[in-house]
Coordinates of C-alpha atoms in Angstrom, one line a residue:
Chain A
X29 CA 145.2 1.4 91.3
X30 CA 142.0 2.6 89.4
X31 CA 139.6 5.5 91.7
X32 CA 137.6 2.7 93.0
X33 CA 140.3 0.9 94.6
X34 CA 141.8 4.1 95.5
X35 CA 138.6 5.3 97.3
X36 CA 137.9 1.6 99.0
X37 CA 141.9 1.6 100.3
X38 CA 141.6 5.0 102.0
X39 CA 138.4 4.6 103.1
X40 CA 139.7 1.0 104.7
X41 CA 142.6 2.6 106.3
X42 CA 140.6 5.6 108.1
X43 CA 139.1 2.6 110.9
X44 CA 135.9 3.7 110.1
X45 CA 134.3 0.7 108.3
X46 CA 133.4 -2.8 109.5
X47 CA 132.7 -6.1 108.1
X48 CA 133.4 -5.4 104.6
X49 CA 133.8 -8.0 102.0
X50 CA 130.9 -9.8 101.8
X51 CA 127.8 -9.8 99.2
X52 CA 126.6 -7.8 102.6
X53 CA 127.2 -7.3 106.1
X54 CA 125.1 -9.1 109.3
X55 CA 124.5 -6.8 112.4
X56 CA 124.5 -7.7 116.0
X57 CA 121.6 -10.1 116.6
X58 CA 118.9 -8.8 114.0
X59 CA 119.0 -11.8 112.2
X60 CA 119.1 -9.4 109.0
X61 CA 121.6 -8.2 106.2
X62 CA 122.3 -5.7 104.4
X63 CA 123.4 -4.7 101.5
X64 CA 123.4 -1.6 98.5
X65 CA 123.7 -2.1 95.1
X66 CA 124.3 1.1 92.0
X67 CA 123.0 1.0 89.1
X68 CA 123.9 4.0 86.9
X69 CA 123.1 5.0 83.5
X70 CA 126.6 5.1 81.2
X71 CA 128.3 2.2 83.8
X72 CA 125.7 -0.4 84.5
X73 CA 123.9 -0.1 81.1
X74 CA 122.7 2.1 78.6
X75 CA 119.4 3.4 77.9
X76 CA 118.9 1.7 74.5
X77 CA 119.9 -1.7 75.7
X78 CA 117.1 -1.5 78.5
X79 CA 113.9 0.4 79.0
X80 CA 112.6 1.8 81.6
X81 CA 110.8 -1.2 83.1
X82 CA 113.6 -3.6 82.3
X83 CA 115.6 -0.8 84.0
X84 CA 113.5 -0.8 87.2
X85 CA 113.4 -4.8 87.2
X86 CA 116.9 -5.2 87.4
X87 CA 118.1 -2.8 89.7
X88 CA 116.4 -4.5 92.3
X89 CA 117.2 -8.0 91.1
X90 CA 120.7 -7.1 91.2
X91 CA 120.4 -6.4 95.1
X92 CA 118.2 -9.6 95.8
X93 CA 121.2 -11.8 94.0
X94 CA 123.2 -10.4 96.8
X95 CA 121.3 -11.7 99.3
X96 CA 120.5 -14.8 97.6
X97 CA 124.0 -15.4 97.9
X98 CA 123.8 -15.2 101.6
X99 CA 120.9 -17.5 101.9
X100 CA 118.7 -14.2 103.1
X101 CA 115.1 -13.6 102.0
X102 CA 114.7 -10.2 101.0
X103 CA 112.2 -8.1 102.9
X104 CA 112.5 -4.1 103.1
X105 CA 114.2 -2.1 100.2
X106 CA 114.9 1.6 100.5
X107 CA 115.7 3.2 97.2
X108 CA 117.7 6.4 95.9
X109 CA 116.6 7.4 92.7
X110 CA 117.8 10.3 90.5
X111 CA 115.8 10.9 87.7
X112 CA 117.0 12.3 84.4
X113 CA 115.9 15.8 84.1
X114 CA 114.4 15.4 80.4
X115 CA 112.3 12.2 81.4
X116 CA 108.7 11.7 80.8
X117 CA 105.5 10.5 82.9
X118 CA 105.2 7.2 80.6
X119 CA 109.4 6.9 81.4
X120 CA 108.4 7.3 85.0
X121 CA 105.5 4.7 85.0
X122 CA 107.2 2.1 83.3
X123 CA 110.3 2.2 85.7
X124 CA 107.9 2.2 88.9
X125 CA 105.9 -1.3 87.0
X126 CA 109.4 -2.8 86.8
X127 CA 110.6 -1.7 90.3
X128 CA 107.3 -2.9 91.9
X129 CA 107.6 -5.9 89.9
X130 CA 110.4 -7.6 91.5
X131 CA 109.1 -6.0 94.9
X132 CA 106.0 -8.4 94.1
X133 CA 107.6 -11.2 93.0
X134 CA 110.2 -11.1 95.6
X135 CA 107.5 -9.7 98.8
X136 CA 110.2 -6.7 99.3
X137 CA 108.7 -3.4 100.8
X138 CA 109.9 -0.3 99.8
X139 CA 110.3 1.6 103.3
X140 CA 112.1 4.8 102.1
X141 CA 114.4 6.6 100.2
X142 CA 115.0 9.7 98.3
X143 CA 114.8 11.1 94.9
X144 CA 116.4 13.6 92.8
X145 CA 117.1 15.2 89.3
X146 CA 120.3 14.6 87.3
X147 CA 122.2 14.2 84.2
X148 CA 121.6 10.3 84.0
X149 CA 119.4 7.8 85.8
X150 CA 120.7 6.1 88.6
X151 CA 119.3 4.0 90.9
X152 CA 120.8 2.9 94.6
X153 CA 118.7 0.3 96.0
X154 CA 119.4 -0.8 99.9
X155 CA 118.3 -4.3 100.8
X156 CA 117.2 -5.3 104.1
X157 CA 116.9 -9.5 104.1
X158 CA 116.6 -11.7 106.5
X159 CA 118.4 -14.8 107.5
X160 CA 118.5 -17.1 110.4
X161 CA 122.2 -17.9 109.7
X162 CA 124.1 -16.1 106.8
X163 CA 125.9 -18.0 104.0
X164 CA 129.3 -16.0 104.5
X165 CA 132.5 -16.0 101.6
X166 CA 134.9 -17.9 104.7
X167 CA 135.0 -21.3 105.9
X168 CA 135.0 -23.4 103.0
X169 CA 137.6 -26.5 104.0
X170 CA 140.1 -28.7 101.9
X171 CA 137.9 -31.9 100.2
X172 CA 134.2 -29.3 99.5
X173 CA 132.8 -29.8 96.5
X174 CA 133.1 -26.7 94.1
X175 CA 129.5 -26.3 92.3
X176 CA 127.6 -23.5 90.2
X177 CA 124.3 -23.2 89.6
X178 CA 122.5 -22.6 85.8
X179 CA 124.7 -22.3 82.7
X180 CA 127.5 -20.0 82.4
X181 CA 128.7 -18.0 79.2
X182 CA 125.9 -16.5 78.3
X183 CA 126.2 -13.0 80.1
X184 CA 129.0 -12.6 78.1
X185 CA 127.6 -12.9 74.5
X186 CA 124.8 -10.7 75.1
X187 CA 127.1 -8.1 76.8
X188 CA 129.4 -8.4 73.9
X189 CA 125.9 -8.4 71.5
X190 CA 125.0 -5.2 73.0
X191 CA 128.4 -3.9 72.8
X192 CA 128.7 -4.2 69.2
X193 CA 125.2 -2.4 68.7
X194 CA 123.4 -5.4 68.5
X195 CA 120.5 -6.8 70.2
X196 CA 119.7 -9.7 72.5
X197 CA 116.4 -11.3 73.9
X198 CA 114.1 -9.5 76.6
X199 CA 114.1 -13.1 78.3
X200 CA 118.2 -12.6 78.3
X201 CA 119.1 -13.0 81.8
X202 CA 121.4 -10.4 80.9
X203 CA 118.0 -7.9 80.7
X204 CA 115.9 -9.7 83.3
X205 CA 117.7 -11.9 85.6
X206 CA 116.0 -14.9 87.3
X207 CA 116.3 -15.3 90.4
X208 CA 112.9 -17.0 92.0
X209 CA 114.1 -20.5 92.2
X210 CA 117.6 -19.9 92.5
X211 CA 116.3 -17.6 96.1
X212 CA 113.9 -20.9 96.8
X213 CA 116.9 -23.3 96.3
X214 CA 119.5 -21.7 98.6
X215 CA 117.3 -21.6 101.6
X216 CA 116.5 -25.0 101.5
X217 CA 120.1 -26.0 100.9
X218 CA 121.7 -23.3 103.2
X219 CA 122.5 -26.3 106.2
X220 CA 124.4 -28.4 103.3
X221 CA 126.6 -25.4 102.1
X222 CA 129.7 -23.9 104.1
X223 CA 130.0 -20.9 102.1
X224 CA 128.9 -19.0 98.8
X225 CA 129.1 -16.1 96.8
X226 CA 127.1 -15.2 93.1
X227 CA 128.9 -15.6 90.4
X228 CA 129.7 -11.3 89.5
X229 CA 132.7 -11.4 87.9
X230 CA 133.0 -14.7 86.0
X231 CA 133.7 -18.1 87.9
X232 CA 137.7 -17.9 87.8
X233 CA 137.8 -14.4 89.8
X234 CA 135.2 -16.0 92.0
X235 CA 137.7 -19.1 92.2
X236 CA 140.5 -16.7 93.2
X237 CA 138.4 -14.6 95.7
X238 CA 137.3 -17.5 97.5
X239 CA 140.7 -19.0 97.5
X240 CA 142.6 -15.4 98.8
X241 CA 139.7 -15.1 101.6
X242 CA 140.2 -18.5 102.8
X243 CA 144.1 -19.2 101.9
X244 CA 142.7 -22.3 100.3
X245 CA 143.1 -23.0 96.7
X246 CA 140.0 -23.4 94.4
X247 CA 140.8 -26.2 91.9
X248 CA 138.6 -27.0 88.7
X249 CA 138.4 -29.9 86.4
X250 CA 138.6 -27.8 83.5
X251 CA 139.8 -24.4 84.2
X252 CA 140.1 -23.5 80.6
X253 CA 136.1 -22.7 79.5
X254 CA 135.7 -19.4 78.0
X255 CA 132.4 -19.2 80.0
X256 CA 134.3 -19.1 83.3
X257 CA 135.1 -15.7 82.2
X258 CA 131.7 -14.4 81.7
X259 CA 130.5 -12.1 84.9
X260 CA 127.1 -10.7 85.7
X261 CA 126.1 -14.5 85.8
X262 CA 123.2 -14.3 88.4
X263 CA 124.4 -18.0 89.3
X264 CA 126.1 -18.7 92.6
X265 CA 129.6 -20.9 93.3
X266 CA 129.5 -23.1 96.3
X267 CA 131.3 -24.7 98.3
X268 CA 130.1 -27.8 100.5
X269 CA 131.1 -30.9 102.4
X270 CA 131.3 -34.1 100.0
X271 CA 128.7 -35.9 101.8
X272 CA 125.8 -33.5 100.9
X273 CA 126.1 -34.1 97.3
X274 CA 123.0 -35.9 97.1
X275 CA 121.5 -33.3 99.4
X276 CA 121.9 -30.4 97.3
X277 CA 120.9 -32.7 93.8
X278 CA 117.8 -33.4 95.2
X279 CA 117.0 -30.0 96.1
X280 CA 118.5 -28.7 93.1
X281 CA 115.9 -30.8 91.1
X282 CA 112.9 -29.9 93.4
X283 CA 113.5 -25.9 92.7
X284 CA 114.5 -26.9 89.0
X285 CA 117.7 -25.5 89.3
X286 CA 120.7 -26.9 87.7
X287 CA 124.1 -27.9 89.4
X288 CA 127.3 -28.1 88.3
X289 CA 130.3 -29.5 90.2
X290 CA 133.4 -28.2 89.1
X291 CA 136.0 -28.8 91.1
X292 CA 137.4 -29.3 94.7
X293 CA 139.2 -27.5 97.5
X294 CA 142.6 -28.4 98.8
X295 CA 145.9 -26.8 99.9
X296 CA 147.5 -24.0 97.9
X297 CA 146.5 -20.7 96.4
X298 CA 144.5 -20.3 93.2
X299 CA 146.2 -18.1 90.8
X300 CA 143.3 -18.2 87.6
X301 CA 143.3 -15.4 85.0
X302 CA 140.0 -13.8 85.0
X303 CA 138.7 -11.0 82.5
X304 CA 138.3 -7.7 84.9
X305 CA 134.8 -6.7 83.4
X306 CA 134.5 -3.2 85.2
X307 CA 137.0 -0.6 84.0
Chain B
X16 CA 103.3 17.8 89.1
X17 CA 106.7 18.2 89.1
X18 CA 108.9 14.5 88.1
X19 CA 109.8 13.4 91.6
X20 CA 106.6 13.7 92.5
X21 CA 104.8 12.0 90.3
X22 CA 107.6 8.9 90.6
X23 CA 106.2 9.6 94.2
X24 CA 102.7 9.3 93.5
X25 CA 103.3 6.2 90.9
X26 CA 105.2 4.3 93.3
X27 CA 102.7 4.4 96.3
X28 CA 100.0 3.6 94.0
X29 CA 102.0 0.4 93.3
X30 CA 101.2 -1.8 96.6
X31 CA 105.0 -2.4 97.1
X32 CA 105.6 0.5 99.6
X33 CA 105.0 0.8 103.4
X34 CA 105.9 3.6 106.0
X35 CA 107.0 6.1 103.8
X36 CA 106.4 9.7 105.1
X37 CA 108.3 10.2 107.9
X38 CA 112.5 11.2 108.5
X39 CA 112.9 7.2 108.2
X40 CA 111.0 4.1 109.0
X41 CA 111.0 1.7 111.7
X42 CA 110.9 -2.6 110.9
X43 CA 109.2 -4.7 113.4
X44 CA 111.2 -5.2 116.4
X45 CA 114.6 -4.3 115.8
X46 CA 114.7 -1.0 117.5
X47 CA 116.1 0.8 114.7
X48 CA 115.3 3.2 111.8
X49 CA 116.4 2.9 108.2
X50 CA 116.8 6.1 106.6
X51 CA 118.2 7.2 103.0
X52 CA 119.7 10.3 101.5
X53 CA 121.2 11.5 98.4
X54 CA 123.8 13.8 98.1
X55 CA 124.6 15.4 95.0
X56 CA 126.6 17.7 92.6
X57 CA 124.5 20.1 90.7
X58 CA 121.8 19.1 92.8
X59 CA 122.6 19.3 96.6
X60 CA 125.6 21.6 95.9
X61 CA 127.9 22.9 93.5
X62 CA 131.9 21.7 93.1
X63 CA 132.9 25.4 93.8
X64 CA 130.7 25.3 97.2
X65 CA 132.2 22.8 99.3
X66 CA 135.3 21.2 98.8
X67 CA 135.4 17.7 99.1
X68 CA 136.6 16.7 102.7
X69 CA 133.2 19.0 103.3
X70 CA 131.0 17.1 100.9
X71 CA 131.9 14.1 102.5
X72 CA 131.0 15.0 105.9
X73 CA 127.6 16.7 105.1
X74 CA 126.4 13.4 103.1
X75 CA 126.9 11.5 106.2
X76 CA 125.4 14.7 108.4
X77 CA 122.3 15.0 106.4
X78 CA 121.4 11.9 107.2
X79 CA 122.5 12.0 110.6
X80 CA 119.9 15.0 110.8
X81 CA 117.0 12.5 109.7
X82 CA 118.3 10.0 112.6
X83 CA 118.0 13.3 115.2
X84 CA 114.6 14.0 113.7
X85 CA 113.7 10.7 115.0
X86 CA 115.1 10.6 118.4
X87 CA 117.7 7.6 116.8
X88 CA 121.2 7.1 117.4
X89 CA 123.5 6.6 114.4
X90 CA 124.9 3.3 114.1
X91 CA 125.7 1.4 111.0
X92 CA 125.8 3.3 107.4
X93 CA 125.8 1.8 103.8
X94 CA 127.4 4.0 101.0
X95 CA 126.8 4.2 97.4
X96 CA 129.5 6.3 96.0
X97 CA 129.7 7.6 92.7
X98 CA 133.2 9.2 91.6
X99 CA 133.8 11.9 88.8
X100 CA 135.7 10.3 86.5
X101 CA 138.0 13.1 86.5
X102 CA 139.1 12.9 89.9
X103 CA 142.5 12.5 91.6
X104 CA 143.8 11.0 94.1
X105 CA 143.8 14.3 96.5
X106 CA 140.4 14.7 96.2
X107 CA 139.6 11.1 96.9
X108 CA 142.0 11.1 100.5
X109 CA 140.1 14.6 101.2
X110 CA 136.5 13.0 100.1
X111 CA 137.3 10.2 102.8
X112 CA 138.5 12.5 105.8
X113 CA 135.2 14.4 105.5
X114 CA 133.4 10.8 105.5
X115 CA 135.2 9.6 108.1
X116 CA 135.5 12.8 110.1
X117 CA 131.7 12.6 110.7
X118 CA 131.5 8.9 111.5
X119 CA 133.9 9.6 114.2
X120 CA 131.8 12.0 115.8
X121 CA 128.9 10.2 115.7
X122 CA 130.3 6.5 116.4
X123 CA 129.0 5.7 112.6
X124 CA 130.6 2.3 111.3
X125 CA 130.5 1.9 107.0
X126 CA 129.4 -1.4 106.6
X127 CA 129.3 -2.0 103.2
X128 CA 128.3 -0.1 100.1
X129 CA 129.2 0.3 96.2
X130 CA 131.5 2.8 94.0
X131 CA 131.2 3.3 90.3
X132 CA 132.7 5.9 88.6
X133 CA 130.1 8.5 86.3
X134 CA 129.9 11.9 85.5
X135 CA 129.5 13.6 88.6
X136 CA 130.4 12.9 92.2
X137 CA 127.1 12.1 94.1
X138 CA 126.9 10.0 97.9
X139 CA 123.5 7.7 98.5
X140 CA 124.0 7.2 102.2
X141 CA 121.9 4.2 103.9
X142 CA 122.0 5.0 108.0
X143 CA 120.9 2.7 110.4
X144 CA 119.7 4.1 113.7
X145 CA 119.2 2.8 117.2
X146 CA 116.0 4.3 118.8
X147 CA 113.8 2.3 121.4
X148 CA 111.1 4.5 120.5
X149 CA 111.4 6.9 117.0
X150 CA 109.8 9.8 117.1
X151 CA 107.7 10.2 114.9
X152 CA 105.8 13.4 113.2
X153 CA 102.2 12.4 114.1
X154 CA 100.6 12.2 117.7
X155 CA 100.8 16.0 118.2
X156 CA 98.0 16.8 120.4
X157 CA 95.7 20.4 120.9
X158 CA 97.0 22.6 123.1
X159 CA 100.7 21.0 122.8
X160 CA 103.6 23.6 122.6
X161 CA 105.4 24.5 119.0
X162 CA 109.4 24.6 119.8
X163 CA 112.5 24.9 117.4
X164 CA 116.2 24.2 118.1
X165 CA 118.7 26.9 117.1
X166 CA 118.4 29.7 115.3
X167 CA 116.8 29.9 112.1
X168 CA 117.5 31.5 108.8
X169 CA 121.4 31.4 108.2
X170 CA 121.0 29.1 105.9
X171 CA 118.9 30.9 103.7
X172 CA 120.9 33.9 103.7
X173 CA 124.0 31.4 103.2
X174 CA 122.8 29.9 100.0
X175 CA 121.7 33.3 98.5
X176 CA 125.0 34.2 98.8
X177 CA 126.4 30.9 97.1
X178 CA 123.8 31.0 94.4
X179 CA 125.0 34.7 93.7
X180 CA 128.5 33.5 93.3
X181 CA 129.7 34.7 97.1
X182 CA 131.7 32.7 99.6
X183 CA 130.7 31.7 103.0
X184 CA 132.0 31.2 106.4
X185 CA 133.6 27.3 106.3
X186 CA 131.9 27.3 109.9
X187 CA 128.4 28.1 108.2
X188 CA 126.0 25.1 109.1
X189 CA 125.5 25.3 105.3
X190 CA 128.9 23.7 104.5
X191 CA 129.2 22.1 107.8
X192 CA 126.1 21.1 110.0
X193 CA 126.6 21.1 113.8
X194 CA 124.4 18.2 115.2
X195 CA 126.7 16.6 118.0
X196 CA 124.7 18.6 120.9
X197 CA 121.3 18.2 118.9
X198 CA 121.7 14.4 118.9
X199 CA 122.3 14.2 122.7
X200 CA 119.7 16.9 123.2
X201 CA 117.4 14.8 121.2
X202 CA 118.3 11.7 123.0
X203 CA 117.7 13.7 126.1
X204 CA 114.3 14.9 125.9
X205 CA 112.5 11.7 124.1
X206 CA 110.1 11.7 126.9
X207 CA 109.1 14.9 126.8
X208 CA 108.1 15.3 123.4
X209 CA 105.6 13.8 121.4
X210 CA 106.2 14.6 117.8
X211 CA 109.1 16.1 115.8
X212 CA 110.5 16.5 112.7
X213 CA 113.7 18.6 110.8
X214 CA 113.5 21.9 109.6
X215 CA 114.6 20.8 105.6
X216 CA 112.0 23.2 103.8
X217 CA 111.8 26.3 106.5
X218 CA 109.5 26.4 109.6
X219 CA 106.2 26.9 107.9
X220 CA 106.4 24.2 105.3
X221 CA 106.9 21.9 108.8
X222 CA 104.2 23.6 110.3
X223 CA 102.0 22.6 107.4
X224 CA 103.5 19.2 106.6
X225 CA 102.7 18.5 110.7
X226 CA 98.9 20.2 110.3
X227 CA 98.3 18.2 107.4
X228 CA 99.7 14.7 108.9
X229 CA 97.9 15.3 112.0
X230 CA 94.7 17.0 111.1
X231 CA 95.2 19.9 113.3
X232 CA 96.6 23.6 113.3
X233 CA 100.3 24.4 114.0
X234 CA 99.4 28.0 115.1
X235 CA 102.6 30.1 115.4
X236 CA 102.7 33.0 117.5
X237 CA 104.6 35.3 114.4
X238 CA 104.1 33.5 111.4
X239 CA 105.6 37.0 109.2
X240 CA 109.2 35.7 110.1
X241 CA 111.6 35.8 107.0
X242 CA 113.8 32.8 109.0
X243 CA 110.7 31.1 108.6
X244 CA 111.3 30.2 105.0
X245 CA 114.9 29.1 105.4
X246 CA 115.7 25.5 104.8
X247 CA 118.3 23.0 105.1
X248 CA 118.1 24.6 108.8
X249 CA 119.7 21.1 110.3
X250 CA 117.4 22.4 113.5
X251 CA 114.3 20.4 114.8
X252 CA 110.4 21.8 115.3
X253 CA 109.1 19.6 118.2
X254 CA 105.9 18.9 120.1
X255 CA 105.5 19.0 123.6
X256 CA 103.0 18.7 126.4
X257 CA 103.0 22.5 127.8
X258 CA 103.9 20.5 131.3
X259 CA 107.2 19.5 129.9
X260 CA 108.4 23.0 129.3
X261 CA 110.5 23.2 132.1
X262 CA 111.9 19.9 131.3
X263 CA 113.0 20.7 127.8
X264 CA 114.5 24.1 129.1
X265 CA 116.6 22.5 131.7
X266 CA 118.0 20.0 129.2
X267 CA 118.7 22.2 126.3
X268 CA 120.7 24.0 128.8
X269 CA 122.8 21.2 129.4
X270 CA 123.5 20.5 125.9
X271 CA 123.6 24.1 125.4
X272 CA 120.9 24.3 122.7
X273 CA 118.9 26.9 122.1
X274 CA 114.9 26.5 122.3
X275 CA 112.2 29.1 120.9
X276 CA 109.1 28.3 122.0
X277 CA 106.6 29.7 118.5
X278 CA 103.1 28.6 118.5
X279 CA 100.5 25.9 119.8
X280 CA 98.6 23.0 118.1
X281 CA 95.0 23.9 118.0
X282 CA 92.2 22.6 115.8
X283 CA 92.2 23.2 112.5
X284 CA 94.3 22.9 109.9
X285 CA 97.5 25.3 108.5
X286 CA 98.2 26.9 105.5
X287 CA 101.3 29.2 105.7
X288 CA 102.7 30.0 102.5
X289 CA 106.2 28.8 102.2
X290 CA 109.0 28.7 99.4
X291 CA 109.4 25.7 97.8
X292 CA 113.3 25.4 97.5
X293 CA 114.2 22.1 95.6
X294 CA 112.8 22.6 92.1

C-alpha cells in the first residue's frame, strides 16, 4: 500500500469523512458540488514542461474537468498558492494571466484563498460548481451503453515524449485541456445519462472503477486498445440507456464533441489490467 | 512589494476576483461562508516544533479560527494534502488522529480533497461554515467599543522560544489553539457585535486593518503594549455598540471567555506601527 492510500484508509476509518469517492461532493440542498485538486511542481508537472501561464490555466482546468464529470457548472474558486521563493514578477504575471484566462472562459470568480512562499510551485484549487442534478458514478444499469467523448491516447504519447525530454505542441491537451465544448455538452445531455466520470487514469481503469462501485461489469467491445491505457485525457466516460443514443449523438454534434460507443453494462465484474500512472 | 503581495495585486487587477478581503466569503443565499488556509512545513511550522498529530489538529484549527471570526459554524472541509516522500505509517496515523480530533470537536465532516507526495508536509484546508448572518470586517461606527477576547502576548513568546531552539508547553495555543469556547461565544453574541476579525498579525495590525477598511480610527486606550504585537493569537477583535457591553460580558462569562475592552472607534484613521510577522 502506498503512502497516499495509507493516509486515505486511515482517514476513512477515523469516522470524520463523508461522501468521498466521487469527482466532487454534493452537500445538503445547495445544488452545489465541491471539489479540491492539487497541481504541484514535481508531481503533476515539471517546470520545463509548462510555462507559468500554462500552469495557471491547467490548475484551474483540472478542477473544471471534475465539475464537468458531475454535470456541474463552475461558479467560484478558492485558491491556495505556494510560490517558489526564487520566482520573479514576470512569472507571477504569467501565472495570474493563465489563472485569469481559465476563470474568464468558464465564468469562475475567485472568492478566497491563501498564499505562501515555499520550495516549489504548488496550487490547490477548490471549486464550487452548480448543478440541479449532479451526475454521480453510481446508478448504472445492465444494458446501458458505455460511451466516451473525444479521441483517447494522445495524453499518453505526450507525457511519454515529455518524460523522454522531448517537446509537445502547446495545443496538446496535456498542456492545455480543451473543456469548453465538453462542459456545454454534459450540461445539455444530463437528462439522458445515468452516471459518468472523467478519464483520469485511462478508460480501462475507469471501467474497473465504475464496475466496482456499481457491482456490474463494464464490457468493452475491444478492450485491447493502447489508447485505453492513456490517463489525464480530460474526456468523459458515460453510461446511458440505449434509447437515448440518438439524443446524445445529436447534442454531441451540436457541441462538436466526438462520441464513441465502446461497450455495454452487464452483470458481473470487470477486471481490466490498467496501467497505474501515479507512483 | 513582496512576492505574495505582487501575486495578489496582479490577481486583483485581472478582474476574476470577487469578495476577497475578509476571513472568508459569503456566496449568494447559501448562508454559508467559505475559507481556505494553507499550513505548510517550513512556512507555518517546523517539524521539530509540532508532532504530526499537532500539525493535523492545528491545520484544521487555523480554518476554524477564520470561521469563528465570521461568526460561522464549521460544517464541512475539503483537504489537500502533500505528504513528504519519506514519511512513515506511524506519522500518517498521527496526522489523521490530529485531523480527526479537530473534526470531531467542531463536528466537521471531510467531504473531499486530494493527496500527493512531495518534499514537505503541507495541508490546504477549505472550510464550509454556516452562518445566518456572517460577521464581516466593515460596518463599525464611531463610538463603538473595541474589545478583544483572551489574553494576548503568549504566542509571541512561544514563537520566539521556538525560533531560539527552545521548547514550549504542548498546551501552548501556538501548538494547540483552544477554540471551542470562542466558537460558542461568538455564535451567542452575534446580534450584539457589528464587526470582527481574528488577531492573526497582532492587535495593532488588526486595528490598522479595521481602520483602513472602515475609514474610521480604532483608538486604543494604551497602544504601547508589547502583547499587542503578538500575532497568531486565535483571539477575536470585535467592535460593538456601547449599549451591548453588558450583554457581551454576560455571555463571555457563560462561555468562560475573557473580554478586554481596549478602545473605541472614532473619526480619523489609525496608523499603529505593528511588527510584520510573515517575511
